[in-house]
GROMACS .gro file of C-alpha atoms in nm:
model
   99
    1MET     CA    1  -0.027  -0.045   0.013
    2THR     CA    2   0.240   0.244   0.093
    3SER     CA    3   0.450   0.156  -0.225
    4VAL     CA    4   0.112   0.293  -0.393
    5LEU     CA    5   0.125   0.574  -0.245
    6PHE     CA    6   0.449   0.677  -0.331
    7LEU     CA    7   0.417   0.616  -0.691
    8VAL     CA    8   0.089   0.849  -0.660
    9LEU     CA    9   0.339   1.130  -0.509
   10TYR     CA   10   0.618   1.030  -0.762
   11VAL     CA   11   0.375   1.077  -1.039
   12VAL     CA   12   0.199   1.411  -0.888
   13VAL     CA   13   0.497   1.537  -0.823
   14ILE     CA   14   0.702   1.520  -1.120
   15THR     CA   15   0.344   1.626  -1.384
   16ILE     CA   16   0.410   1.954  -1.126
   17LEU     CA   17   0.760   1.992  -1.251
   18LEU     CA   18   0.760   1.865  -1.617
   19LEU     CA   19   0.447   2.158  -1.576
   20ASN     CA   20   0.670   2.456  -1.369
   21LEU     CA   21   0.983   2.356  -1.653
   22LEU     CA   22   0.727   2.416  -1.943
   23ILE     CA   23   0.622   2.713  -1.846
   24ALA     CA   24   0.994   2.836  -1.803
   25MET     CA   25   1.113   2.715  -2.166
   26MET     CA   26   0.745   2.923  -2.243
   27GLY     CA   27   0.819   3.203  -2.073
   28ASP     CA   28   1.177   3.243  -2.211
   29THR     CA   29   1.113   3.166  -2.614
   30TYR     CA   30   0.815   3.434  -2.532
   31ALA     CA   31   1.087   3.715  -2.421
   32ASP     CA   32   1.327   3.627  -2.729
   33VAL     CA   33   1.026   3.635  -2.945
   34LYS     CA   34   0.918   3.940  -2.792
   35LYS     CA   35   1.272   4.094  -2.788
   36SER     CA   36   1.360   4.052  -3.212
   37ALA     CA   37   0.990   4.114  -3.260
   38LYS     CA   38   1.075   4.543  -3.373
   39ARG     CA   39   1.345   4.418  -3.631
   40LEU     CA   40   1.134   4.185  -3.751
   41TRP     CA   41   0.889   4.334  -3.826
   42HIS     CA   42   1.107   4.629  -3.974
   43LEU     CA   43   1.260   4.365  -4.154
   44GLU     CA   44   0.956   4.188  -4.367
   45ARG     CA   45   0.855   4.583  -4.385
   46ALA     CA   46   1.101   4.722  -4.576
   47ARG     CA   47   1.109   4.345  -4.788
   48ILE     CA   48   0.740   4.433  -4.922
   49ALA     CA   49   0.850   4.810  -5.002
   50LEU     CA   50   1.122   4.737  -5.200
   51ASP     CA   51   0.900   4.470  -5.378
   52LEU     CA   52   0.662   4.664  -5.513
   53GLU     CA   53   0.928   4.899  -5.597
   54ASN     CA   54   1.064   4.636  -5.795
   55GLY     CA   55   0.733   4.596  -5.951
   56ILE     CA   56   0.688   4.942  -6.067
   57SER     CA   57   0.840   5.004  -6.437
   58MET     CA   58   1.220   5.244  -6.403
   59SER     CA   59   0.993   5.469  -6.632
   60LYS     CA   60   0.785   5.538  -6.352
   61ARG     CA   61   0.962   5.520  -6.124
   62HIS     CA   62   1.181   5.773  -6.236
   63LEU     CA   63   0.887   6.018  -6.266
   64ASN     CA   64   0.738   5.926  -5.917
   65SER     CA   65   1.127   6.005  -5.770
   66ASN     CA   66   1.101   6.344  -5.917
   67LYS     CA   67   0.777   6.411  -5.737
   68TYR     CA   68   0.838   6.507  -5.400
   69TRP     CA   69   1.204   6.662  -5.522
   70VAL     CA   70   1.259   6.949  -5.544
   71ASP     CA   71   1.594   7.099  -5.792
   72VAL     CA   72   1.726   7.504  -5.674
   73GLN     CA   73   2.018   7.639  -5.847
   74GLY     CA   74   2.096   7.319  -5.996
   75GLU     CA   75   2.093   7.114  -5.632
   76ARG     CA   76   1.861   6.856  -5.575
   77TYR     CA   77   1.649   6.904  -5.230
   78LEU     CA   78   1.357   6.712  -5.085
   79GLN     CA   79   1.049   6.871  -5.026
   80VAL     CA   80   0.881   6.907  -4.640
   81GLU     CA   81   0.551   7.022  -4.597
   82GLN     CA   82   0.509   7.153  -4.221
   83VAL     CA   83   0.229   7.185  -4.074
   84HIS     CA   84   0.194   7.498  -3.826
   85ASP     CA   85  -0.049   7.414  -3.491
   86ASP     CA   86  -0.072   7.808  -3.385
   87HIS     CA   87  -0.276   7.858  -3.709
   88PHE     CA   88  -0.560   7.565  -3.590
   89TYR     CA   89  -0.541   7.695  -3.303
   90PRO     CA   90  -0.697   8.132  -3.125
   91LYS     CA   91  -0.495   8.399  -3.092
   92ASN     CA   92  -0.384   8.565  -2.731
   93GLY     CA   93  -0.586   8.316  -2.541
   94GLU     CA   94  -0.910   8.409  -2.751
   95ILE     CA   95  -1.238   8.107  -2.669
   96ASP     CA   96  -1.450   8.061  -2.997
   97ASP     CA   97  -1.766   8.047  -2.868
   98ASP     CA   98  -1.924   7.928  -3.275
   99ASP     CA   99  -2.008   7.624  -3.119
   0.00000   0.00000   0.00000
């Protein structure tokens, strides 16, 4: 009778230890995946952009590349739009009661 009790106790303890080991291993795997996830996301995004760019003909690609560039006295500059937030807010602490 004691041998059966020890066997049952052994099986229960080993099962708990193995489950604990499995949980620890899954936690380590999750940490590793989370650590490399952002880097892999950037890599896949770059691959998709490259595939899309390679799918466009050279003439169309050059046409679109000149869309955002401005020539000033023979120098090429990237054209950038800036949003000025002060255009969207009332000046001098005035309250807009148009509602």
